[in-house]
Coordinates of C-alpha atoms in Angstrom, one line a residue:
Chain A
M260 CA -39.5 19.8 172.1
S261 CA -36.3 17.8 172.1
N262 CA -34.7 16.6 175.4
A263 CA -31.7 18.6 176.5
F264 CA -30.7 16.1 178.9
Q265 CA -31.8 12.4 179.3
V266 CA -30.6 10.9 182.4
K267 CA -31.0 7.1 182.9
D268 CA -30.0 5.2 186.1
L269 CA -27.1 7.6 187.0
R270 CA -25.1 6.5 189.9
F271 CA -22.1 8.2 191.5
K272 CA -19.7 7.5 194.3
Y273 CA -17.0 9.9 195.8
K274 CA -13.9 7.9 196.5
S275 CA -14.1 9.1 200.0
S276 CA -17.6 7.9 200.6
K277 CA -18.6 4.3 201.2
E278 CA -21.9 4.3 199.7
D279 CA -23.4 6.0 196.4
T280 CA -24.2 9.7 196.6
I281 CA -26.5 9.3 193.7
K282 CA -28.5 6.4 193.6
G283 CA -29.7 5.4 190.4
V284 CA -31.6 8.5 189.3
S285 CA -33.6 8.9 186.0
F286 CA -35.1 12.2 184.6
D287 CA -35.2 14.1 181.4
V288 CA -34.7 18.0 181.2
M289 CA -36.5 19.3 178.2
E290 CA -35.3 21.9 175.8
G291 CA -36.9 25.2 176.7
E292 CA -37.9 24.4 180.2
I293 CA -37.1 25.4 183.8
F294 CA -36.2 21.9 185.6
G295 CA -35.8 22.2 189.3
L296 CA -34.1 19.8 191.5
L297 CA -35.3 20.5 194.8
G298 CA -33.8 19.0 198.2
P299 CA -32.1 19.8 201.5
S300 CA -28.2 20.1 201.9
G301 CA -26.4 17.0 201.2
A302 CA -29.2 15.6 199.0
G303 CA -27.1 15.0 196.0
K304 CA -28.3 18.1 194.1
S305 CA -25.0 19.7 193.7
T306 CA -23.3 16.4 192.6
T307 CA -26.1 15.8 189.9
Q308 CA -25.3 19.2 188.8
K309 CA -21.5 18.7 188.7
I310 CA -22.0 15.5 186.7
L311 CA -24.3 17.2 184.3
I312 CA -21.7 20.0 183.8
K313 CA -18.7 17.5 183.2
L314 CA -16.8 18.4 186.6
L315 CA -17.3 14.9 187.7
E316 CA -16.9 12.0 185.2
D317 CA -16.6 8.6 187.0
Y318 CA -20.4 8.0 186.9
S319 CA -22.3 5.0 185.9
G320 CA -25.8 5.1 183.9
E321 CA -26.4 7.1 180.8
I322 CA -26.7 10.9 180.2
S323 CA -27.2 12.3 176.7
Y324 CA -27.0 15.8 176.1
F325 CA -29.5 16.8 172.8
G326 CA -29.1 13.1 171.9
K327 CA -25.2 12.8 172.4
D328 CA -23.5 10.9 174.9
L329 CA -22.2 13.4 177.3
K330 CA -18.9 11.5 177.6
S331 CA -18.1 11.9 173.9
I332 CA -18.6 15.8 174.0
G333 CA -15.3 17.7 174.4
K334 CA -14.6 21.2 175.4
S335 CA -17.2 22.7 173.1
F336 CA -19.9 21.6 175.5
Y337 CA -18.9 24.8 177.4
E338 CA -19.6 27.2 174.5
E339 CA -23.2 26.0 174.9
V340 CA -23.3 25.8 178.6
G341 CA -23.7 28.6 181.4
V342 CA -22.8 27.7 185.0
G343 CA -23.9 29.9 188.0
F344 CA -22.4 28.7 191.2
E345 CA -23.4 29.4 194.6
M346 CA -20.2 30.5 195.7
P347 CA -18.2 33.4 194.2
V348 CA -16.0 32.5 191.3
H349 CA -14.1 35.6 190.6
F350 CA -10.7 37.2 190.7
S351 CA -11.3 39.2 193.9
K352 CA -8.2 41.7 193.4
M353 CA -9.7 42.5 189.9
T354 CA -12.8 44.7 188.9
A355 CA -15.8 43.0 187.8
M356 CA -15.2 44.2 184.4
E357 CA -11.6 42.9 184.3
N358 CA -13.3 39.5 185.3
M359 CA -15.9 39.5 182.8
K360 CA -13.3 40.7 180.0
F361 CA -11.0 37.6 181.0
F362 CA -13.7 35.1 181.0
S363 CA -15.7 36.4 178.0
G364 CA -12.5 36.2 175.9
F365 CA -12.5 32.6 175.6
Y366 CA -16.1 32.1 173.9
K367 CA -16.8 32.2 170.2
Q368 CA -20.1 33.9 171.0
T369 CA -20.4 36.4 174.0
A370 CA -23.5 38.2 175.3
N371 CA -23.6 42.0 175.7
V372 CA -22.0 42.5 179.1
Q373 CA -23.2 46.1 179.7
E374 CA -26.8 45.0 179.2
L375 CA -26.1 42.1 181.6
M376 CA -24.6 44.1 184.1
E377 CA -27.3 46.8 183.8
Q378 CA -30.0 44.6 184.1
V379 CA -28.7 43.0 187.6
G380 CA -27.7 46.6 188.7
L381 CA -24.0 46.1 188.6
W382 CA -22.9 48.2 185.6
E383 CA -22.2 51.4 187.8
H384 CA -20.0 49.2 189.9
R385 CA -18.1 47.5 187.2
N386 CA -14.8 49.2 188.1
V387 CA -14.8 48.1 191.6
K388 CA -12.8 45.2 192.9
V389 CA -14.9 42.1 193.3
G390 CA -13.3 41.7 196.9
D391 CA -15.0 44.9 197.6
Y392 CA -18.6 43.7 196.5
S393 CA -21.1 42.5 199.0
K394 CA -22.3 39.0 199.2
G395 CA -25.3 39.9 196.9
M396 CA -23.4 41.8 194.4
K397 CA -21.1 38.7 194.1
V398 CA -24.2 36.5 193.6
R399 CA -25.4 38.7 190.8
L400 CA -21.9 38.8 189.2
N401 CA -22.0 34.9 189.1
F402 CA -25.1 35.1 187.3
V403 CA -23.7 37.6 184.8
R404 CA -20.7 35.1 184.5
A405 CA -23.0 32.3 183.8
M406 CA -24.9 34.2 181.0
L407 CA -21.4 35.6 179.4
N408 CA -21.6 33.0 176.4
N409 CA -25.2 33.3 175.7
P410 CA -25.7 29.6 176.8
K411 CA -28.4 27.3 175.3
V412 CA -28.5 25.7 178.8
L413 CA -28.1 27.4 182.1
F414 CA -27.2 25.6 185.3
L415 CA -27.9 27.6 188.5
D416 CA -27.1 26.5 192.0
E417 CA -29.1 28.3 194.7
V418 CA -29.3 31.2 192.5
T419 CA -31.1 33.6 194.8
N420 CA -29.3 32.4 197.8
G421 CA -28.0 35.8 199.8
L422 CA -30.2 38.1 197.6
D423 CA -32.5 40.6 198.8
P424 CA -36.3 40.2 197.7
K425 CA -35.8 43.1 195.0
N426 CA -32.8 41.6 193.7
A427 CA -33.9 38.0 193.7
R428 CA -37.1 39.1 191.9
I429 CA -34.9 40.7 189.2
L430 CA -32.9 37.8 188.7
K431 CA -36.1 35.5 188.5
D432 CA -37.5 37.8 185.8
I433 CA -34.3 37.4 183.7
I434 CA -34.5 33.5 184.1
S435 CA -38.0 33.6 183.1
D436 CA -37.3 35.7 180.2
Y437 CA -34.4 33.4 179.1
R438 CA -36.7 30.4 179.3
N439 CA -39.3 32.3 177.1
R440 CA -36.7 32.9 174.4
G441 CA -36.1 29.1 174.3
G442 CA -33.4 28.7 176.9
T443 CA -33.2 25.6 179.1
V444 CA -32.6 25.9 182.7
F445 CA -31.4 23.3 185.3
L446 CA -32.0 24.6 188.8
T447 CA -30.9 23.2 192.1
T448 CA -32.2 24.9 195.3
H449 CA -33.5 24.2 198.7
L450 CA -35.8 27.6 198.3
M451 CA -39.3 26.9 197.9
N452 CA -40.1 30.4 196.4
D453 CA -37.6 29.8 193.5
V454 CA -39.3 26.7 192.8
E455 CA -42.9 27.8 192.9
Q456 CA -42.1 31.0 190.9
L457 CA -39.7 29.7 188.4
C458 CA -39.9 25.8 187.6
D459 CA -41.9 24.4 185.0
R460 CA -41.1 20.9 186.3
I461 CA -39.4 19.9 189.6
A462 CA -38.0 16.7 191.0
F463 CA -37.6 16.0 194.8
C464 CA -34.3 14.9 195.8
V465 CA -33.4 13.3 199.0
N466 CA -30.4 11.0 199.9
G467 CA -29.4 10.6 196.3
K468 CA -32.7 9.6 195.1
L469 CA -35.4 11.2 193.3
Y470 CA -39.0 11.4 194.1
E471 CA -42.0 12.7 192.1
I472 CA -41.1 14.6 189.1
S473 CA -43.8 16.6 188.1
T474 CA -45.1 20.4 187.7
P475 CA -45.8 22.3 190.8
R476 CA -49.3 22.7 189.6
D477 CA -50.0 18.9 189.5
L478 CA -48.0 18.4 192.6
K479 CA -50.4 20.6 194.5
L480 CA -53.4 19.1 192.9
K481 CA -52.2 15.5 193.8
Y482 CA -51.3 16.5 197.3
G483 CA -53.1 19.5 197.9
K484 CA -55.9 19.6 200.6
R485 CA -58.7 20.9 197.9
E486 CA -60.6 22.9 200.6
V487 CA -61.7 26.4 201.1
K488 CA -61.3 28.2 204.2
I489 CA -63.7 31.2 205.0
E490 CA -63.4 33.8 207.8
Y491 CA -66.4 36.1 208.7
K492 CA -67.6 38.2 211.3
E493 CA -70.5 37.2 213.6
E494 CA -71.9 39.2 216.7
G495 CA -68.4 41.0 216.8
A496 CA -66.3 37.9 216.7
T497 CA -64.2 36.5 213.7
L498 CA -65.4 33.0 212.9
D499 CA -63.8 30.6 210.2
R500 CA -65.2 27.5 208.5
I501 CA -63.5 25.0 206.3
F502 CA -65.4 23.6 203.3
P503 CA -64.5 20.9 200.8
L504 CA -63.6 22.2 197.3
E505 CA -65.6 19.5 195.7
G506 CA -69.2 20.7 195.2
I507 CA -68.6 24.1 196.6
G508 CA -70.9 25.9 194.3
L509 CA -73.8 23.7 195.6
N510 CA -72.9 23.7 199.4
E511 CA -76.0 25.4 200.9
E512 CA -74.1 26.3 204.3
F513 CA -71.0 27.8 202.2
Q514 CA -73.8 30.0 200.3
N515 CA -75.5 31.1 203.2
I516 CA -72.4 32.3 204.9
L517 CA -71.5 34.2 201.6
R518 CA -75.1 35.9 201.6
T519 CA -75.6 36.7 204.9
K520 CA -72.3 37.3 206.8
E521 CA -69.6 40.1 206.6
I522 CA -66.5 37.9 204.8
E523 CA -63.3 38.9 206.0
T524 CA -61.0 36.4 203.9
I525 CA -61.6 33.2 201.6
H526 CA -58.7 31.2 200.7
S527 CA -58.4 27.9 198.8
G528 CA -56.5 25.5 201.1
E529 CA -53.3 25.1 198.9
T530 CA -50.9 22.8 200.6
S531 CA -47.4 24.4 200.7
M532 CA -44.5 22.9 198.4
E533 CA -42.7 22.2 201.6
D534 CA -45.5 20.2 203.0
I535 CA -45.7 18.4 199.7
F536 CA -42.0 17.8 199.8
I537 CA -42.4 16.4 203.4
K538 CA -45.5 14.1 202.5
V539 CA -43.6 12.8 199.4
T540 CA -40.1 12.3 200.9
G541 CA -40.6 11.9 204.4
G542 CA -37.6 14.4 204.7
V543 CA -37.3 17.9 206.0
L544 CA -35.9 20.7 203.8
Chain B
M88 CA -2.9 28.2 170.9
R89 CA -4.8 31.2 170.8
N90 CA -6.5 30.3 174.3
L91 CA -3.1 29.3 175.8
K92 CA -1.9 32.8 174.9
K93 CA -4.9 34.4 176.7
L94 CA -4.5 32.1 179.5
V95 CA -0.7 33.1 180.0
L96 CA -1.6 37.0 179.6
G97 CA -4.4 36.5 182.1
E98 CA -1.8 34.8 184.4
L99 CA 0.7 37.6 184.0
H100 CA -1.7 40.3 184.5
R101 CA -2.5 38.8 187.8
L102 CA 1.0 38.3 188.7
I103 CA 1.1 42.3 188.2
N104 CA -2.3 43.0 189.9
Y105 CA -1.4 41.0 192.9
K106 CA 1.9 42.6 193.1
I107 CA 4.0 39.6 192.8
L108 CA 6.0 40.8 189.8
P109 CA 6.7 44.2 191.1
I110 CA 7.9 42.8 194.2
S111 CA 10.1 40.3 192.5
L112 CA 11.6 43.2 190.4
V113 CA 12.4 45.2 193.5
T114 CA 14.1 42.2 194.9
A115 CA 16.1 41.6 191.8
I116 CA 17.3 45.3 191.9
I117 CA 18.6 44.6 195.3
W118 CA 20.8 41.8 193.9
I119 CA 22.2 44.4 191.5
I120 CA 23.1 46.5 194.3
I121 CA 25.0 43.5 196.1
F122 CA 26.6 42.8 192.9
L123 CA 28.3 46.3 192.9
F124 CA 29.9 45.3 196.1
L125 CA 31.4 41.7 195.3
S126 CA 34.2 40.9 193.0
E127 CA 34.0 39.5 189.7
E128 CA 34.7 35.8 191.1
E129 CA 32.2 36.2 194.0
A130 CA 29.5 37.5 191.6
R131 CA 29.9 34.7 189.4
N132 CA 29.6 32.2 192.5
I133 CA 26.6 33.8 193.9
A134 CA 24.6 34.5 190.6
P135 CA 23.6 30.7 190.0
L136 CA 22.2 30.6 193.5
L137 CA 20.1 33.5 193.0
I138 CA 18.7 32.5 189.7
F139 CA 18.2 28.9 191.2
V140 CA 16.1 30.4 194.1
D141 CA 13.9 32.0 191.7
V142 CA 13.6 29.1 189.5
S143 CA 12.7 26.5 192.1
M144 CA 11.8 27.7 195.5
M145 CA 9.9 31.0 194.5
S146 CA 8.3 29.0 191.7
I147 CA 7.2 26.4 194.2
I148 CA 5.8 29.3 196.5
L149 CA 4.1 31.1 193.7
I150 CA 2.2 28.4 192.4
G151 CA 1.2 26.9 196.0
A152 CA 0.0 30.4 197.0
S153 CA -1.7 31.0 193.8
H154 CA -3.5 27.5 193.8
H155 CA -4.9 27.9 197.1
F156 CA -5.9 31.4 196.6
E157 CA -7.7 30.7 193.3
K158 CA -9.2 27.5 194.8
Q159 CA -10.5 29.8 197.7
E160 CA -11.9 32.2 195.3
G161 CA -13.5 29.5 193.1
T162 CA -11.9 30.8 189.9
I163 CA -10.3 27.4 188.9
K164 CA -13.7 25.9 189.0
S165 CA -15.0 28.8 186.8
M166 CA -12.0 28.4 184.3
M167 CA -13.1 24.8 184.0
M168 CA -16.4 26.1 182.5
M169 CA -14.6 27.5 179.7
P170 CA -14.1 25.7 176.4
V171 CA -10.4 25.4 177.1
S172 CA -8.6 22.1 177.9
M173 CA -7.1 21.4 181.4
G174 CA -3.9 21.0 179.9
D175 CA -3.9 24.6 178.6
I176 CA -4.9 25.7 182.0
L177 CA -1.9 23.9 183.6
L178 CA 0.7 24.8 180.9
A179 CA -0.4 28.6 181.5
K180 CA 0.2 28.3 185.1
V181 CA 3.7 26.6 184.5
L182 CA 4.5 29.3 181.9
S183 CA 3.7 32.3 184.1
S184 CA 5.5 30.6 187.1
M185 CA 8.7 30.5 185.1
V186 CA 8.4 34.4 184.8
L187 CA 10.1 35.0 188.1
G188 CA 13.1 32.7 187.1
L189 CA 13.4 34.4 183.9
E190 CA 13.2 37.8 185.0
S191 CA 15.8 36.8 187.8
A192 CA 18.1 35.3 185.1
I193 CA 17.9 38.5 182.8
V194 CA 18.5 40.9 185.7
T195 CA 21.3 38.6 187.0
S196 CA 22.9 38.2 183.7
A197 CA 22.6 42.1 182.8
A198 CA 24.3 42.9 186.2
L199 CA 27.3 40.4 185.7
Y200 CA 27.7 42.0 182.4
F201 CA 27.5 45.6 183.2
I202 CA 29.1 45.6 186.4
H203 CA 31.9 42.9 185.9
G204 CA 31.9 42.2 182.2
V205 CA 31.0 38.5 182.5
T206 CA 29.2 36.6 179.9
F207 CA 28.3 33.4 179.1
N208 CA 26.0 31.2 176.9
Y209 CA 22.6 32.9 177.6
M210 CA 20.7 30.4 175.3
V211 CA 21.8 27.5 177.4
L212 CA 20.8 29.1 180.5
L213 CA 17.4 29.9 179.2
I214 CA 17.1 26.0 178.2
F215 CA 18.2 25.0 181.6
I216 CA 16.0 27.3 183.4
I217 CA 12.9 26.1 181.4
I218 CA 13.9 22.4 182.1
A219 CA 14.6 23.2 185.9
G220 CA 11.3 25.6 186.0
V221 CA 9.0 22.8 184.4
A222 CA 10.2 20.1 187.0
H223 CA 9.8 22.6 190.1
A224 CA 6.4 23.6 188.8
A225 CA 5.6 20.0 188.7
I226 CA 6.8 19.4 192.3
A227 CA 5.0 22.8 193.3
F228 CA 1.7 21.4 192.0
I229 CA 2.2 18.0 193.8
L230 CA 2.7 20.0 197.1
A231 CA -0.4 22.3 196.4
L232 CA -2.6 19.4 195.5
N233 CA -1.7 17.5 198.6
S234 CA -2.2 20.4 201.0
K235 CA -5.5 21.7 202.2
D236 CA -4.3 25.3 202.4
F237 CA -1.3 27.6 201.8
T238 CA 0.1 27.1 205.2
S239 CA 0.0 23.3 205.0
S240 CA 1.6 23.7 201.6
L241 CA 4.4 25.4 203.3
G242 CA 4.8 22.8 205.7
L243 CA 5.1 20.4 202.7
L244 CA 7.8 22.4 201.1
M245 CA 9.7 22.3 204.4
A246 CA 9.4 18.4 204.3
Y247 CA 10.7 18.6 200.7
I248 CA 13.6 20.9 201.4
L249 CA 14.9 18.7 204.2
P250 CA 15.8 15.4 202.1
F251 CA 16.1 17.1 198.7
Q252 CA 17.5 20.7 199.3
L253 CA 19.4 20.5 202.6
P254 CA 22.0 17.8 201.4
S255 CA 22.6 19.9 198.3
M256 CA 23.4 22.9 200.5
L257 CA 25.7 20.6 202.7
F258 CA 27.5 19.7 199.4
T259 CA 28.0 23.3 198.4
F260 CA 29.8 24.0 201.9
G261 CA 31.9 21.1 201.5
I262 CA 30.3 18.8 204.3
I263 CA 29.3 16.1 202.0
E264 CA 32.2 14.7 199.9
K265 CA 32.3 15.3 196.1
E266 CA 32.4 11.5 195.4
Y267 CA 28.6 11.4 196.6
E268 CA 27.5 14.0 194.1
W269 CA 26.1 11.3 191.9
L270 CA 23.6 10.5 194.5
L271 CA 22.5 14.1 195.0
M272 CA 21.6 14.2 191.3
F273 CA 18.4 12.2 192.3
S274 CA 17.4 15.6 194.1
P275 CA 15.7 17.6 191.4
S276 CA 16.9 20.7 193.2
H277 CA 20.6 19.6 193.1
A278 CA 20.1 18.6 189.3
A279 CA 18.7 22.1 188.5
S280 CA 20.9 24.0 190.6
S281 CA 24.0 22.0 188.8
L282 CA 22.7 22.9 185.6
I283 CA 22.3 26.6 186.3
T284 CA 25.8 26.7 187.7
F285 CA 27.3 25.0 184.7
A286 CA 25.6 27.6 182.5
V287 CA 26.7 30.6 184.4
S288 CA 30.2 29.2 185.0
S289 CA 30.6 28.0 181.5
D290 CA 32.4 25.1 183.1
Y291 CA 30.4 22.0 181.7
D292 CA 30.4 18.5 182.9
A293 CA 29.1 16.7 179.7
L294 CA 27.7 13.6 181.6
K295 CA 26.3 15.5 184.6
V296 CA 24.6 17.9 182.1
L297 CA 23.0 15.2 180.2
I298 CA 21.9 13.1 183.2
G299 CA 20.5 16.2 184.9
C300 CA 18.5 17.3 181.8
L301 CA 17.2 13.8 181.2
Y302 CA 16.3 13.5 184.8
L303 CA 14.6 16.5 185.1
V304 CA 12.7 16.3 181.8
F305 CA 11.5 12.6 182.8
L306 CA 10.5 13.5 186.1
S307 CA 8.3 16.4 184.8
I308 CA 6.5 13.9 182.3
V309 CA 5.9 11.5 185.1
L310 CA 4.7 14.1 187.7
F311 CA 2.4 16.0 185.3
R312 CA 1.0 12.9 183.7
Y313 CA 0.5 10.6 186.5
F314 CA 0.0 12.9 189.5
V315 CA -0.7 16.5 188.5
Y316 CA -3.2 16.0 185.5
S317 CA -5.3 13.6 187.2
K318 CA -5.7 15.3 190.5
F319 CA -5.9 18.9 189.6
K320 CA -9.3 18.6 188.3
S321 CA -10.8 16.7 191.2
N322 CA -9.1 19.0 193.5
A323 CA -10.7 21.9 192.0
V324 CA -14.2 20.4 192.1
R325 CA -13.9 19.4 195.9
G326 CA -13.0 23.2 196.4

């Protein structure tokens, strides 16, 4: 599997700011994976994404896109890339369909708009002006806009922000399906659920720096508590005990509770991604 | 070229959709009605002013309004994610902004001809409208890119009108002496207004036409190349 993006020692400073917003970050985004950049607002996630989609150009460091220097690639880059912005990006006095027709007219290759809009539940509202859409509908339309050109790489910024759980689930399923068909996704978010449910690898981003690039599973194994909590009934009361995960099968006390007590719940003590984030970065989401 | 055509058609579609073009047409019809009550000489005198206002001031307001509206809607950012050059995006906006001026010129010329039988060299007028229109589009972008919203853009327009438009008006009313007109030619608005007046009156001052054209072309190139082009993208990204 090749690298979709290879980023080395990336630094960026806004003209209006005194210090670097991005402070020498390095990471790879592999083809066919969902790579998540997780961090609080102002951490540099969106700036990193804007650099990768060529909206910001005065950066230092090296960025290659499928082996080519990103700076050397022209407008053809946008034939292969789809970008889902967090904020609405449509003409509000035009209908959703008019918007999609306008934007899709500029690509050599376009997706099936009807299919996409049906998937996100907007097809029956296609002739409604975007200005009359709810926030959630605009978010879903942003996603359709990002997928319009059948992109090879998809950039998504806070993709489920403002969506109800049902529609968030639908979008996540489409994104997973896109990845399963070979697509590459670069996701920036502060939502733990998105990261845990979608990302193959994640990087923690705080104050323009990256901490710990790994898979969610490995992070949990590395920073998780590795314990089992058991709740059981004894003489009418609910009691609980915590046992270390190591050697649990040989732990006599644990086995005894299982054999003799009425068990209410058993949970492995997985540390939440939020706890891991705080532990690793010292920051708060 | 294919993309430019699509971009221009998109801009025109939005001018209609946002009711700007229909309202402009209604305004032009009002001019026709006014022409019915004017003598030939009065109509010939007022026609350049009507065309100039649509080519310059209306174009500045239109570009300012659409820039801030599109920035607010995020559509400029979305357009930058398309495989089209920024030059094409800017050119499409300039061309569509000139539609109001062209529409005004066509309606005014038709009214002058059908009501008063006045004709002049329409091709010269078209060339002057294009030169004046592009220069004022550049000025419109400078004002829009240096303002945070449409209201502050209008504030900057007023600041532009005072030194560049007001002296020209004072000259028209005879308050500023004719010997100072050369100085006024440094005002893009006066240069544009003079060119349009020359075309409609068919009374050309060759030197002033040459200087006016060269000045406006030079100004357009400098403003677009060094101020608009470089700032347009960063401004859209910030939004």
